[in-house]
């Protein structure tokens, strides 16, 4: 049997580093670039329209936004506002979709020769800066809003950005170890504090205002504003390795399925140093209120590069530095799906198809869909087929039928049984 392969959904003309999915419009937003180096590789944010065509999920380019000399390395989405991490800065973008009023004759003539849909292996269509592409009467425009420097280390770089639950604030972290909180959309700074000695690798904001940060100092901390609430200790109920230091690579909050008022925190732990015989990486689920570890399981020897939690908190998505992609069930941390070296190079981001808005329409008969992007410029689709289950009422009906059949057979063999 050949190796499982994930379908290629889209190929960009630059390395891809960040990914978001807008639930209301069904837009897949992929960003990246070649940076400031004069290599001829552009920098941009691509807005892709997701559609079901002949029972298959496909993506077509709706708009290409040029980010000039800055590659977008991380993204956060709040409604129609994007927060893009570009070098040491955070740039806010506002996008809007509207119905196209009509094409000019030149556009109609040009549409016969080239369209926005990017076929596998096809060279991308070159566009001028600010130009729009259209699809089926829909057009999209992007506006640059405020921008602010968010990191001030000698080699400044913003590594992560996220919005709070009501999208009024965003938090940033980078190589200087400071967390900075900003108002949206003015980007007025409201809070700043040192969270880690060294780089901040990831952060997550909970709906109660608590902030979780993980850094290169091997620590994971929970904050209420700038006050330390507690530190996480994943090995309390898990494996211990006296000679192998681990650090936290990623952290994400997720809902508890069927209990919308409760939260789980999920973290990934990876070896701090690369070894000839790499030890396993680990996934840990935490209680979202007490921050005590609930369950820890190994997720293989490939080093994890990114983590995502589905909208309902049912699934976890993982990418690795060797290009593999996996889907886990959040409750048991059991692996349900795995494609080894799907990209063949580091997976830079993964994101689930939302379960609200246009999500169910696009998902079709599958249980969930995970998108992955990598430095190889490709966006891939990972579909988890619906797991077959028998309804409880049918099981009860079968049991009753089995009992009746047994009684009838006994009565026919032993007439005086009843």
mmCIF file of C-alpha atoms in Angstrom:
data_model
loop_
_atom_site.group_PDB
_atom_site.id
_atom_site.type_symbol
_atom_site.label_atom_id
_atom_site.label_comp_id
_atom_site.label_asym_id
_atom_site.label_seq_id
_atom_site.Cartn_x
_atom_site.Cartn_y
_atom_site.Cartn_z
ATOM 1 C CA UNK A 1 0.000 0.000 0.000
ATOM 2 C CA UNK A 2 1.352 3.451 -0.916
ATOM 3 C CA UNK A 3 1.836 6.290 1.499
ATOM 4 C CA UNK A 4 -1.266 8.330 2.276
ATOM 5 C CA UNK A 5 -1.208 11.719 0.575
ATOM 6 C CA UNK A 6 -3.156 14.871 1.344
ATOM 7 C CA UNK A 7 -4.672 16.799 -1.574
ATOM 8 C CA UNK A 8 -3.016 20.065 -2.480
ATOM 9 C CA UNK A 9 -5.579 22.840 -2.164
ATOM 10 C CA UNK A 10 -3.491 25.812 -3.297
ATOM 11 C CA UNK A 11 0.070 26.770 -4.170
ATOM 12 C CA UNK A 12 1.291 30.319 -3.511
ATOM 13 C CA UNK A 13 4.198 32.102 -5.259
ATOM 14 C CA UNK A 14 5.977 32.473 -1.896
ATOM 15 C CA UNK A 15 6.621 30.449 1.300
ATOM 16 C CA UNK A 16 3.548 30.278 3.545
ATOM 17 C CA UNK A 17 3.816 30.905 7.279
ATOM 18 C CA UNK A 18 0.376 31.768 8.645
ATOM 19 C CA UNK A 19 -3.217 30.647 8.138
ATOM 20 C CA UNK A 20 -6.702 31.740 9.226
ATOM 21 C CA UNK A 21 -10.248 30.758 8.192
ATOM 22 C CA UNK A 22 -13.128 33.258 8.308
ATOM 23 C CA UNK A 23 -16.313 31.375 9.307
ATOM 24 C CA UNK A 24 -18.820 33.916 7.994
ATOM 25 C CA UNK A 25 -17.478 34.216 4.436
ATOM 26 C CA UNK A 26 -15.688 30.880 4.071
ATOM 27 C CA UNK A 27 -12.447 32.658 3.209
ATOM 28 C CA UNK A 28 -9.145 30.856 3.704
ATOM 29 C CA UNK A 29 -6.433 33.443 4.394
ATOM 30 C CA UNK A 30 -2.821 32.383 3.817
ATOM 31 C CA UNK A 31 0.169 34.668 4.268
ATOM 32 C CA UNK A 32 3.943 34.637 3.940
ATOM 33 C CA UNK A 33 6.705 35.790 1.653
ATOM 34 C CA UNK A 34 10.415 36.000 1.081
ATOM 35 C CA UNK A 35 11.045 38.928 3.444
ATOM 36 C CA UNK A 36 13.177 41.973 2.736
ATOM 37 C CA UNK A 37 15.904 40.066 0.882
ATOM 38 C CA UNK A 38 16.052 40.965 -2.799
ATOM 39 C CA UNK A 39 15.464 37.437 -4.059
ATOM 40 C CA UNK A 40 12.484 38.233 -6.263
ATOM 41 C CA UNK A 41 10.121 36.354 -3.932
ATOM 42 C CA UNK A 42 7.126 38.527 -3.127
ATOM 43 C CA UNK A 43 5.404 39.089 0.219
ATOM 44 C CA UNK A 44 1.646 38.952 0.508
ATOM 45 C CA UNK A 45 -1.618 37.828 2.029
ATOM 46 C CA UNK A 46 -3.829 35.691 -0.218
ATOM 47 C CA UNK A 47 -7.583 35.468 0.294
ATOM 48 C CA UNK A 48 -8.975 32.192 -1.045
ATOM 49 C CA UNK A 49 -12.646 31.410 -1.615
ATOM 50 C CA UNK A 50 -13.607 27.923 -0.431
ATOM 51 C CA UNK A 51 -16.284 26.078 -2.392
ATOM 52 C CA UNK A 52 -17.799 22.636 -2.770
ATOM 53 C CA UNK A 53 -17.466 21.616 -6.430
ATOM 54 C CA UNK A 54 -18.704 18.191 -7.495
ATOM 55 C CA UNK A 55 -18.544 17.010 -3.907
ATOM 56 C CA UNK A 56 -14.953 18.161 -3.375
ATOM 57 C CA UNK A 57 -13.659 21.120 -1.398
ATOM 58 C CA UNK A 58 -11.652 23.507 -3.567
ATOM 59 C CA UNK A 59 -10.030 26.920 -3.185
ATOM 60 C CA UNK A 60 -9.648 29.740 -5.678
ATOM 61 C CA UNK A 61 -7.750 33.001 -5.364
ATOM 62 C CA UNK A 62 -10.095 35.903 -4.675
ATOM 63 C CA UNK A 63 -7.598 38.623 -3.788
ATOM 64 C CA UNK A 64 -3.846 39.074 -3.404
ATOM 65 C CA UNK A 65 -2.704 41.781 -0.980
ATOM 66 C CA UNK A 66 0.887 42.931 -1.423
ATOM 67 C CA UNK A 67 2.744 43.527 1.868
ATOM 68 C CA UNK A 68 5.740 45.100 0.096
ATOM 69 C CA UNK A 69 9.050 44.247 1.841
ATOM 70 C CA UNK A 70 7.591 42.487 4.903
ATOM 71 C CA UNK A 71 6.641 38.840 5.075
ATOM 72 C CA UNK A 72 3.689 37.987 7.334
ATOM 73 C CA UNK A 73 4.847 35.370 9.835
ATOM 74 C CA UNK A 74 1.784 35.122 12.124
ATOM 75 C CA UNK A 75 -1.896 36.012 11.899
ATOM 76 C CA UNK A 76 -4.919 36.505 14.133
ATOM 77 C CA UNK A 77 -8.489 37.090 12.944
ATOM 78 C CA UNK A 78 -11.297 39.097 14.581
ATOM 79 C CA UNK A 79 -14.344 39.513 12.352
ATOM 80 C CA UNK A 80 -13.057 41.277 9.253
ATOM 81 C CA UNK A 81 -9.857 42.548 10.901
ATOM 82 C CA UNK A 82 -6.544 40.737 10.565
ATOM 83 C CA UNK A 83 -3.565 41.274 12.855
ATOM 84 C CA UNK A 84 -0.436 40.418 10.880
ATOM 85 C CA UNK A 85 2.966 39.959 12.466
ATOM 86 C CA UNK A 86 5.558 41.408 10.085
ATOM 87 C CA UNK A 87 9.142 41.503 11.382
ATOM 88 C CA UNK A 88 9.010 43.548 14.627
ATOM 89 C CA UNK A 89 5.636 45.106 13.814
ATOM 90 C CA UNK A 90 1.954 44.280 13.995
ATOM 91 C CA UNK A 91 -0.105 45.514 11.045
ATOM 92 C CA UNK A 92 -3.899 45.627 11.194
ATOM 93 C CA UNK A 93 -5.781 44.937 7.942
ATOM 94 C CA UNK A 94 -9.491 45.297 7.276
ATOM 95 C CA UNK A 95 -11.018 43.266 4.447
ATOM 96 C CA UNK A 96 -14.492 43.556 2.953
ATOM 97 C CA UNK A 97 -16.363 41.436 0.441
ATOM 98 C CA UNK A 98 -19.148 42.753 -1.755
ATOM 99 C CA UNK A 99 -21.000 41.804 -4.901
ATOM 100 C CA UNK A 100 -19.339 42.837 -8.125
ATOM 101 C CA UNK A 101 -21.453 45.325 -10.071
ATOM 102 C CA UNK A 102 -20.180 44.298 -13.473
ATOM 103 C CA UNK A 103 -17.067 43.774 -15.519
ATOM 104 C CA UNK A 104 -15.743 46.028 -18.231
ATOM 105 C CA UNK A 105 -15.250 44.692 -21.727
ATOM 106 C CA UNK A 106 -11.529 44.395 -21.109
ATOM 107 C CA UNK A 107 -12.164 42.357 -17.948
ATOM 108 C CA UNK A 108 -14.597 40.094 -19.776
ATOM 109 C CA UNK A 109 -12.094 39.539 -22.579
ATOM 110 C CA UNK A 110 -9.314 38.869 -20.098
ATOM 111 C CA UNK A 111 -11.428 36.449 -18.088
ATOM 112 C CA UNK A 112 -11.519 34.088 -21.071
ATOM 113 C CA UNK A 113 -7.748 33.723 -20.973
ATOM 114 C CA UNK A 114 -7.041 33.616 -17.252
ATOM 115 C CA UNK A 115 -9.041 33.239 -14.072
ATOM 116 C CA UNK A 116 -8.365 33.396 -10.377
ATOM 117 C CA UNK A 117 -8.465 29.625 -9.837
ATOM 118 C CA UNK A 118 -4.979 28.211 -9.326
ATOM 119 C CA UNK A 119 -4.634 24.692 -10.661
ATOM 120 C CA UNK A 120 -2.169 22.291 -9.122
ATOM 121 C CA UNK A 121 1.286 22.946 -10.486
ATOM 122 C CA UNK A 122 0.174 26.001 -12.458
ATOM 123 C CA UNK A 123 2.200 29.174 -12.274
ATOM 124 C CA UNK A 124 0.422 31.938 -10.350
ATOM 125 C CA UNK A 125 -0.970 34.868 -12.281
ATOM 126 C CA UNK A 126 1.105 38.010 -11.803
ATOM 127 C CA UNK A 127 -0.839 40.956 -10.391
ATOM 128 C CA UNK A 128 -0.030 44.579 -9.798
ATOM 129 C CA UNK A 129 0.088 45.822 -6.208
ATOM 130 C CA UNK A 130 -3.436 46.513 -4.976
ATOM 131 C CA UNK A 131 -5.104 44.798 -7.923
ATOM 132 C CA UNK A 132 -8.214 42.751 -7.219
ATOM 133 C CA UNK A 133 -9.224 39.407 -8.591
ATOM 134 C CA UNK A 134 -12.843 38.362 -8.868
ATOM 135 C CA UNK A 135 -14.831 35.178 -8.754
ATOM 136 C CA UNK A 136 -18.478 34.616 -9.541
ATOM 137 C CA UNK A 137 -19.599 38.178 -8.818
ATOM 138 C CA UNK A 138 -17.666 38.538 -5.534
ATOM 139 C CA UNK A 139 -14.866 41.035 -5.048
ATOM 140 C CA UNK A 140 -12.724 41.779 -2.030
ATOM 141 C CA UNK A 141 -10.824 44.863 -0.915
ATOM 142 C CA UNK A 142 -8.182 45.208 1.791
ATOM 143 C CA UNK A 143 -7.356 48.358 3.741
ATOM 144 C CA UNK A 144 -4.239 48.943 5.849
ATOM 145 C CA UNK A 145 -5.163 50.235 9.291
ATOM 146 C CA UNK A 146 -2.777 50.981 12.149
ATOM 147 C CA UNK A 147 0.677 49.456 12.581
ATOM 148 C CA UNK A 148 2.909 49.435 15.638
ATOM 149 C CA UNK A 149 6.289 48.036 16.669
ATOM 150 C CA UNK A 150 5.694 45.226 19.162
ATOM 151 C CA UNK A 151 9.182 43.875 19.870
ATOM 152 C CA UNK A 152 12.327 45.748 20.907
ATOM 153 C CA UNK A 153 15.092 43.167 21.261
ATOM 154 C CA UNK A 154 18.444 43.704 19.468
ATOM 155 C CA UNK A 155 17.096 41.446 16.711
ATOM 156 C CA UNK A 156 13.384 42.331 17.054
ATOM 157 C CA UNK A 157 10.756 39.909 15.817
ATOM 158 C CA UNK A 158 7.084 39.386 16.687
ATOM 159 C CA UNK A 159 6.453 35.641 17.078
ATOM 160 C CA UNK A 160 2.779 35.484 18.058
ATOM 161 C CA UNK A 161 -0.401 37.575 18.135
ATOM 162 C CA UNK A 162 -3.937 36.827 19.345
ATOM 163 C CA UNK A 163 -7.196 38.663 20.077
ATOM 164 C CA UNK A 164 -9.165 38.493 23.310
ATOM 165 C CA UNK A 165 -12.689 36.989 23.426
ATOM 166 C CA UNK A 166 -14.555 40.192 22.469
ATOM 167 C CA UNK A 167 -11.913 41.406 19.956
ATOM 168 C CA UNK A 168 -11.307 44.692 21.785
ATOM 169 C CA UNK A 169 -7.704 43.860 22.682
ATOM 170 C CA UNK A 170 -4.843 41.947 21.148
ATOM 171 C CA UNK A 171 -1.734 40.497 22.754
ATOM 172 C CA UNK A 172 1.687 40.191 21.143
ATOM 173 C CA UNK A 173 4.871 38.385 22.125
ATOM 174 C CA UNK A 174 8.299 38.150 20.585
ATOM 175 C CA UNK A 175 12.006 37.684 21.016
ATOM 176 C CA UNK A 176 12.412 40.247 23.840
ATOM 177 C CA UNK A 177 10.256 38.189 26.241
ATOM 178 C CA UNK A 178 7.677 40.940 26.810
ATOM 179 C CA UNK A 179 3.916 40.620 26.498
ATOM 180 C CA UNK A 180 2.246 43.748 25.201
ATOM 181 C CA UNK A 181 -1.511 44.342 25.153
ATOM 182 C CA UNK A 182 -3.005 46.754 22.599
ATOM 183 C CA UNK A 183 -6.422 48.325 22.007
ATOM 184 C CA UNK A 184 -8.180 47.450 18.746
ATOM 185 C CA UNK A 185 -8.162 49.153 16.269
ATOM 186 C CA UNK A 186 -6.137 52.113 17.607
ATOM 187 C CA UNK A 187 -3.205 49.899 18.744
ATOM 188 C CA UNK A 188 -2.801 52.048 21.819
ATOM 189 C CA UNK A 189 -0.673 50.139 24.323
ATOM 190 C CA UNK A 190 -2.513 49.368 27.564
ATOM 191 C CA UNK A 191 -0.141 46.900 29.277
ATOM 192 C CA UNK A 192 3.461 45.718 29.046
ATOM 193 C CA UNK A 193 5.381 43.259 31.202
ATOM 194 C CA UNK A 194 8.232 40.759 30.978
ATOM 195 C CA UNK A 195 6.802 37.252 30.860
ATOM 196 C CA UNK A 196 9.925 35.203 30.055
ATOM 197 C CA UNK A 197 13.705 35.374 30.110
ATOM 198 C CA UNK A 198 14.241 34.936 26.407
ATOM 199 C CA UNK A 199 11.826 34.467 23.529
ATOM 200 C CA UNK A 200 8.080 34.021 23.892
ATOM 201 C CA UNK A 201 7.128 31.039 21.743
ATOM 202 C CA UNK A 202 3.318 31.209 22.038
ATOM 203 C CA UNK A 203 0.484 32.751 24.026
ATOM 204 C CA UNK A 204 -3.256 32.216 24.453
ATOM 205 C CA UNK A 205 -5.981 34.474 25.873
ATOM 206 C CA UNK A 206 -8.929 32.946 27.723
ATOM 207 C CA UNK A 207 -12.426 34.450 27.937
ATOM 208 C CA UNK A 208 -11.917 35.277 31.642
ATOM 209 C CA UNK A 209 -8.953 37.488 30.806
ATOM 210 C CA UNK A 210 -6.284 34.989 31.859
ATOM 211 C CA UNK A 211 -3.243 34.830 29.607
ATOM 212 C CA UNK A 212 -1.034 31.775 29.144
ATOM 213 C CA UNK A 213 2.493 32.254 27.806
ATOM 214 C CA UNK A 214 5.212 29.732 26.930
ATOM 215 C CA UNK A 215 8.832 30.598 26.297
ATOM 216 C CA UNK A 216 12.358 29.416 25.631
ATOM 217 C CA UNK A 217 13.151 29.562 29.364
ATOM 218 C CA UNK A 218 11.285 26.199 29.633
ATOM 219 C CA UNK A 219 8.411 27.853 31.529
ATOM 220 C CA UNK A 220 4.669 28.105 30.937
ATOM 221 C CA UNK A 221 2.946 30.805 32.976
ATOM 222 C CA UNK A 222 -0.623 31.911 33.650
ATOM 223 C CA UNK A 223 -1.195 35.646 34.075
ATOM 224 C CA UNK A 224 -4.027 37.908 35.186
ATOM 225 C CA UNK A 225 -3.004 41.171 33.573
ATOM 226 C CA UNK A 226 0.660 41.487 34.663
ATOM 227 C CA UNK A 227 0.310 39.379 37.821
ATOM 228 C CA UNK A 228 1.602 35.807 37.789
ATOM 229 C CA UNK A 229 -1.207 33.419 38.800
ATOM 230 C CA UNK A 230 0.633 30.099 38.503
ATOM 231 C CA UNK A 231 3.147 28.174 36.472
ATOM 232 C CA UNK A 232 2.357 24.939 34.660
ATOM 233 C CA UNK A 233 4.087 21.669 35.546
ATOM 234 C CA UNK A 234 3.224 19.081 32.946
ATOM 235 C CA UNK A 235 5.342 16.295 34.433
ATOM 236 C CA UNK A 236 3.440 16.164 37.732
ATOM 237 C CA UNK A 237 1.254 13.338 36.448
ATOM 238 C CA UNK A 238 3.362 12.345 33.465
ATOM 239 C CA UNK A 239 6.755 10.994 32.456
ATOM 240 C CA UNK A 240 9.972 12.341 33.933
ATOM 241 C CA UNK A 241 13.272 12.694 32.103
ATOM 242 C CA UNK A 242 16.104 13.787 34.346
ATOM 243 C CA UNK A 243 18.595 14.226 31.511
ATOM 244 C CA UNK A 244 16.273 15.635 28.833
ATOM 245 C CA UNK A 245 15.022 19.202 29.316
ATOM 246 C CA UNK A 246 11.700 19.941 27.636
ATOM 247 C CA UNK A 247 10.171 23.259 26.679
ATOM 248 C CA UNK A 248 6.640 24.262 25.817
ATOM 249 C CA UNK A 249 6.194 24.814 22.088
ATOM 250 C CA UNK A 250 2.532 25.825 21.829
ATOM 251 C CA UNK A 251 -0.566 26.568 23.928
ATOM 252 C CA UNK A 252 -4.242 26.871 22.961
ATOM 253 C CA UNK A 253 -7.548 27.154 24.807
ATOM 254 C CA UNK A 254 -10.471 25.029 23.634
ATOM 255 C CA UNK A 255 -14.063 24.494 24.657
ATOM 256 C CA UNK A 256 -15.161 21.338 26.421
ATOM 257 C CA UNK A 257 -17.625 19.692 23.986
ATOM 258 C CA UNK A 258 -21.239 19.931 25.206
ATOM 259 C CA UNK A 259 -20.072 22.154 28.092
ATOM 260 C CA UNK A 260 -19.638 25.610 26.530
ATOM 261 C CA UNK A 261 -18.936 27.331 29.856
ATOM 262 C CA UNK A 262 -15.892 25.142 30.582
ATOM 263 C CA UNK A 263 -12.466 25.337 29.005
ATOM 264 C CA UNK A 264 -9.496 23.090 28.444
ATOM 265 C CA UNK A 265 -5.952 24.271 27.846
ATOM 266 C CA UNK A 266 -3.762 22.228 25.514
ATOM 267 C CA UNK A 267 0.017 22.433 25.376
ATOM 268 C CA UNK A 268 2.762 20.751 23.363
ATOM 269 C CA UNK A 269 6.122 19.888 24.945
ATOM 270 C CA UNK A 270 9.192 19.225 22.811
ATOM 271 C CA UNK A 271 12.839 18.435 23.662
ATOM 272 C CA UNK A 272 14.735 21.670 24.214
ATOM 273 C CA UNK A 273 17.788 20.321 22.398
ATOM 274 C CA UNK A 274 18.054 18.209 19.281
ATOM 275 C CA UNK A 275 19.461 14.760 20.013
ATOM 276 C CA UNK A 276 20.754 12.010 17.742
ATOM 277 C CA UNK A 277 18.023 9.735 19.084
ATOM 278 C CA UNK A 278 15.163 12.192 19.666
ATOM 279 C CA UNK A 279 12.899 11.520 22.648
ATOM 280 C CA UNK A 280 9.130 11.767 22.143
ATOM 281 C CA UNK A 281 7.094 14.950 22.156
ATOM 282 C CA UNK A 282 4.040 15.224 24.382
ATOM 283 C CA UNK A 283 0.505 16.611 24.347
ATOM 284 C CA UNK A 284 -1.062 17.715 27.637
ATOM 285 C CA UNK A 285 -4.671 18.642 28.417
ATOM 286 C CA UNK A 286 -5.212 20.956 31.406
ATOM 287 C CA UNK A 287 -8.228 22.027 33.415
ATOM 288 C CA UNK A 288 -9.003 25.531 32.175
ATOM 289 C CA UNK A 289 -9.831 26.916 35.639
ATOM 290 C CA UNK A 290 -7.382 25.186 38.009
ATOM 291 C CA UNK A 291 -4.608 24.689 35.415
ATOM 292 C CA UNK A 292 -3.885 21.214 36.735
ATOM 293 C CA UNK A 293 -2.797 18.577 34.206
ATOM 294 C CA UNK A 294 -5.569 16.146 33.271
ATOM 295 C CA UNK A 295 -3.890 13.911 30.713
ATOM 296 C CA UNK A 296 -0.521 13.660 28.977
ATOM 297 C CA UNK A 297 0.271 11.437 26.009
ATOM 298 C CA UNK A 298 3.160 10.977 23.631
ATOM 299 C CA UNK A 299 2.603 12.297 20.110
ATOM 300 C CA UNK A 300 5.585 10.652 18.461
ATOM 301 C CA UNK A 301 9.263 11.428 17.937
ATOM 302 C CA UNK A 302 8.779 14.073 15.236
ATOM 303 C CA UNK A 303 9.246 17.561 16.693
ATOM 304 C CA UNK A 304 5.932 19.438 16.805
ATOM 305 C CA UNK A 305 5.945 22.869 15.149
ATOM 306 C CA UNK A 306 2.329 24.086 15.502
ATOM 307 C CA UNK A 307 -0.983 23.353 17.239
ATOM 308 C CA UNK A 308 -4.624 24.191 16.527
ATOM 309 C CA UNK A 309 -7.905 23.409 18.337
ATOM 310 C CA UNK A 310 -11.209 23.015 16.492
ATOM 311 C CA UNK A 311 -14.025 25.459 17.210
ATOM 312 C CA UNK A 312 -15.982 23.021 19.385
ATOM 313 C CA UNK A 313 -12.868 21.766 21.164
ATOM 314 C CA UNK A 314 -13.356 18.255 19.767
ATOM 315 C CA UNK A 315 -10.160 17.937 17.709
ATOM 316 C CA UNK A 316 -6.523 18.972 17.872
ATOM 317 C CA UNK A 317 -4.396 19.569 14.790
ATOM 318 C CA UNK A 318 -0.609 19.197 14.818
ATOM 319 C CA UNK A 319 2.136 19.985 12.329
ATOM 320 C CA UNK A 320 5.774 18.872 12.585
ATOM 321 C CA UNK A 321 9.158 20.179 11.515
ATOM 322 C CA UNK A 322 9.482 17.228 9.132
ATOM 323 C CA UNK A 323 6.248 18.133 7.325
ATOM 324 C CA UNK A 324 3.837 15.619 8.871
ATOM 325 C CA UNK A 325 0.247 16.487 9.845
ATOM 326 C CA UNK A 326 -1.976 14.776 12.428
ATOM 327 C CA UNK A 327 -5.443 15.119 13.928
ATOM 328 C CA UNK A 328 -6.119 14.023 17.521
ATOM 329 C CA UNK A 329 -9.345 13.735 19.492
ATOM 330 C CA UNK A 330 -9.088 16.290 22.289
ATOM 331 C CA UNK A 331 -10.776 14.271 25.048
ATOM 332 C CA UNK A 332 -8.526 11.211 24.959
ATOM 333 C CA UNK A 333 -5.546 12.625 23.017
ATOM 334 C CA UNK A 334 -5.904 9.663 20.653
ATOM 335 C CA UNK A 335 -4.592 10.074 17.115
ATOM 336 C CA UNK A 336 -7.276 9.734 14.443
ATOM 337 C CA UNK A 337 -5.434 10.884 11.304
ATOM 338 C CA UNK A 338 -1.803 11.090 10.227
ATOM 339 C CA UNK A 339 0.053 11.884 7.010
ATOM 340 C CA UNK A 340 3.801 11.415 7.228
ATOM 341 C CA UNK A 341 5.827 14.181 5.555
ATOM 342 C CA UNK A 342 2.764 15.624 3.857
ATOM 343 C CA UNK A 343 4.800 18.715 3.038
ATOM 344 C CA UNK A 344 8.347 17.360 3.270
ATOM 345 C CA UNK A 345 9.456 20.518 5.118
ATOM 346 C CA UNK A 346 8.440 22.304 8.322
ATOM 347 C CA UNK A 347 4.684 22.854 8.719
ATOM 348 C CA UNK A 348 4.348 26.485 9.765
ATOM 349 C CA UNK A 349 0.637 26.631 10.646
ATOM 350 C CA UNK A 350 -2.545 24.550 10.774
ATOM 351 C CA UNK A 351 -6.185 25.659 11.084
ATOM 352 C CA UNK A 352 -9.518 23.853 11.246
ATOM 353 C CA UNK A 353 -12.513 24.651 9.099
ATOM 354 C CA UNK A 354 -14.948 26.443 11.454
ATOM 355 C CA UNK A 355 -18.041 24.533 12.522
ATOM 356 C CA UNK A 356 -20.320 27.576 12.274
ATOM 357 C CA UNK A 357 -21.141 29.960 9.450
ATOM 358 C CA UNK A 358 -20.309 28.355 6.113
ATOM 359 C CA UNK A 359 -18.393 25.546 7.779
ATOM 360 C CA UNK A 360 -21.075 22.804 7.700
ATOM 361 C CA UNK A 361 -21.901 23.622 4.075
ATOM 362 C CA UNK A 362 -18.253 23.304 3.049
ATOM 363 C CA UNK A 363 -17.523 20.260 5.201
ATOM 364 C CA UNK A 364 -20.026 18.007 3.446
ATOM 365 C CA UNK A 365 -20.135 14.490 4.882
ATOM 366 C CA UNK A 366 -16.778 14.722 6.678
ATOM 367 C CA UNK A 367 -16.361 15.080 10.408
ATOM 368 C CA UNK A 368 -13.726 17.806 10.263
ATOM 369 C CA UNK A 369 -11.283 19.466 7.874
ATOM 370 C CA UNK A 370 -7.792 20.723 8.715
ATOM 371 C CA UNK A 371 -5.721 23.032 6.519
ATOM 372 C CA UNK A 372 -1.918 23.086 6.684
ATOM 373 C CA UNK A 373 0.685 25.421 5.183
ATOM 374 C CA UNK A 374 4.441 25.124 4.969
ATOM 375 C CA UNK A 375 7.605 26.713 3.660
ATOM 376 C CA UNK A 376 7.060 24.720 0.443
ATOM 377 C CA UNK A 377 4.383 27.329 -0.530
ATOM 378 C CA UNK A 378 1.589 24.739 -0.474
ATOM 379 C CA UNK A 379 -1.708 24.680 1.371
ATOM 380 C CA UNK A 380 -3.012 21.152 1.894
ATOM 381 C CA UNK A 381 -6.391 19.787 2.921
ATOM 382 C CA UNK A 382 -6.812 17.027 5.503
ATOM 383 C CA UNK A 383 -10.283 15.499 5.748
ATOM 384 C CA UNK A 384 -11.436 13.244 8.576
ATOM 385 C CA UNK A 385 -14.261 10.954 7.408
ATOM 386 C CA UNK A 386 -17.297 10.668 9.640
ATOM 387 C CA UNK A 387 -16.875 7.874 12.135
ATOM 388 C CA UNK A 388 -19.750 5.420 11.861
ATOM 389 C CA UNK A 389 -21.749 4.978 15.043
ATOM 390 C CA UNK A 390 -24.922 3.082 15.940
ATOM 391 C CA UNK A 391 -27.658 5.120 17.680
ATOM 392 C CA UNK A 392 -28.575 4.061 21.227
ATOM 393 C CA UNK A 393 -32.229 3.505 20.304
ATOM 394 C CA UNK A 394 -31.199 1.053 17.588
ATOM 395 C CA UNK A 395 -29.031 -0.893 20.033
ATOM 396 C CA UNK A 396 -31.949 -1.138 22.473
ATOM 397 C CA UNK A 397 -34.259 -2.283 19.681
ATOM 398 C CA UNK A 398 -31.769 -4.978 18.631
ATOM 399 C CA UNK A 399 -31.479 -6.194 22.237
ATOM 400 C CA UNK A 400 -35.259 -6.443 22.607
ATOM 401 C CA UNK A 401 -35.502 -8.302 19.291
ATOM 402 C CA UNK A 402 -32.743 -10.714 20.360
ATOM 403 C CA UNK A 403 -34.540 -11.470 23.642
ATOM 404 C CA UNK A 404 -37.858 -12.111 21.879
ATOM 405 C CA UNK A 405 -36.184 -14.337 19.260
ATOM 406 C CA UNK A 406 -34.449 -16.362 22.007
ATOM 407 C CA UNK A 407 -37.727 -16.893 23.876
ATOM 408 C CA UNK A 408 -39.518 -18.003 20.688
ATOM 409 C CA UNK A 409 -36.745 -20.484 19.853
ATOM 410 C CA UNK A 410 -36.739 -21.926 23.380
ATOM 411 C CA UNK A 411 -40.529 -22.286 23.264
ATOM 412 C CA UNK A 412 -40.391 -24.139 19.944
ATOM 413 C CA UNK A 413 -37.701 -26.549 21.194
ATOM 414 C CA UNK A 414 -39.166 -26.982 24.670
ATOM 415 C CA UNK A 415 -42.948 -26.619 24.327
ATOM 416 C CA UNK A 416 -43.461 -26.435 28.068
ATOM 417 C CA UNK A 417 -40.785 -23.773 28.576
ATOM 418 C CA UNK A 418 -43.328 -21.043 29.288
#
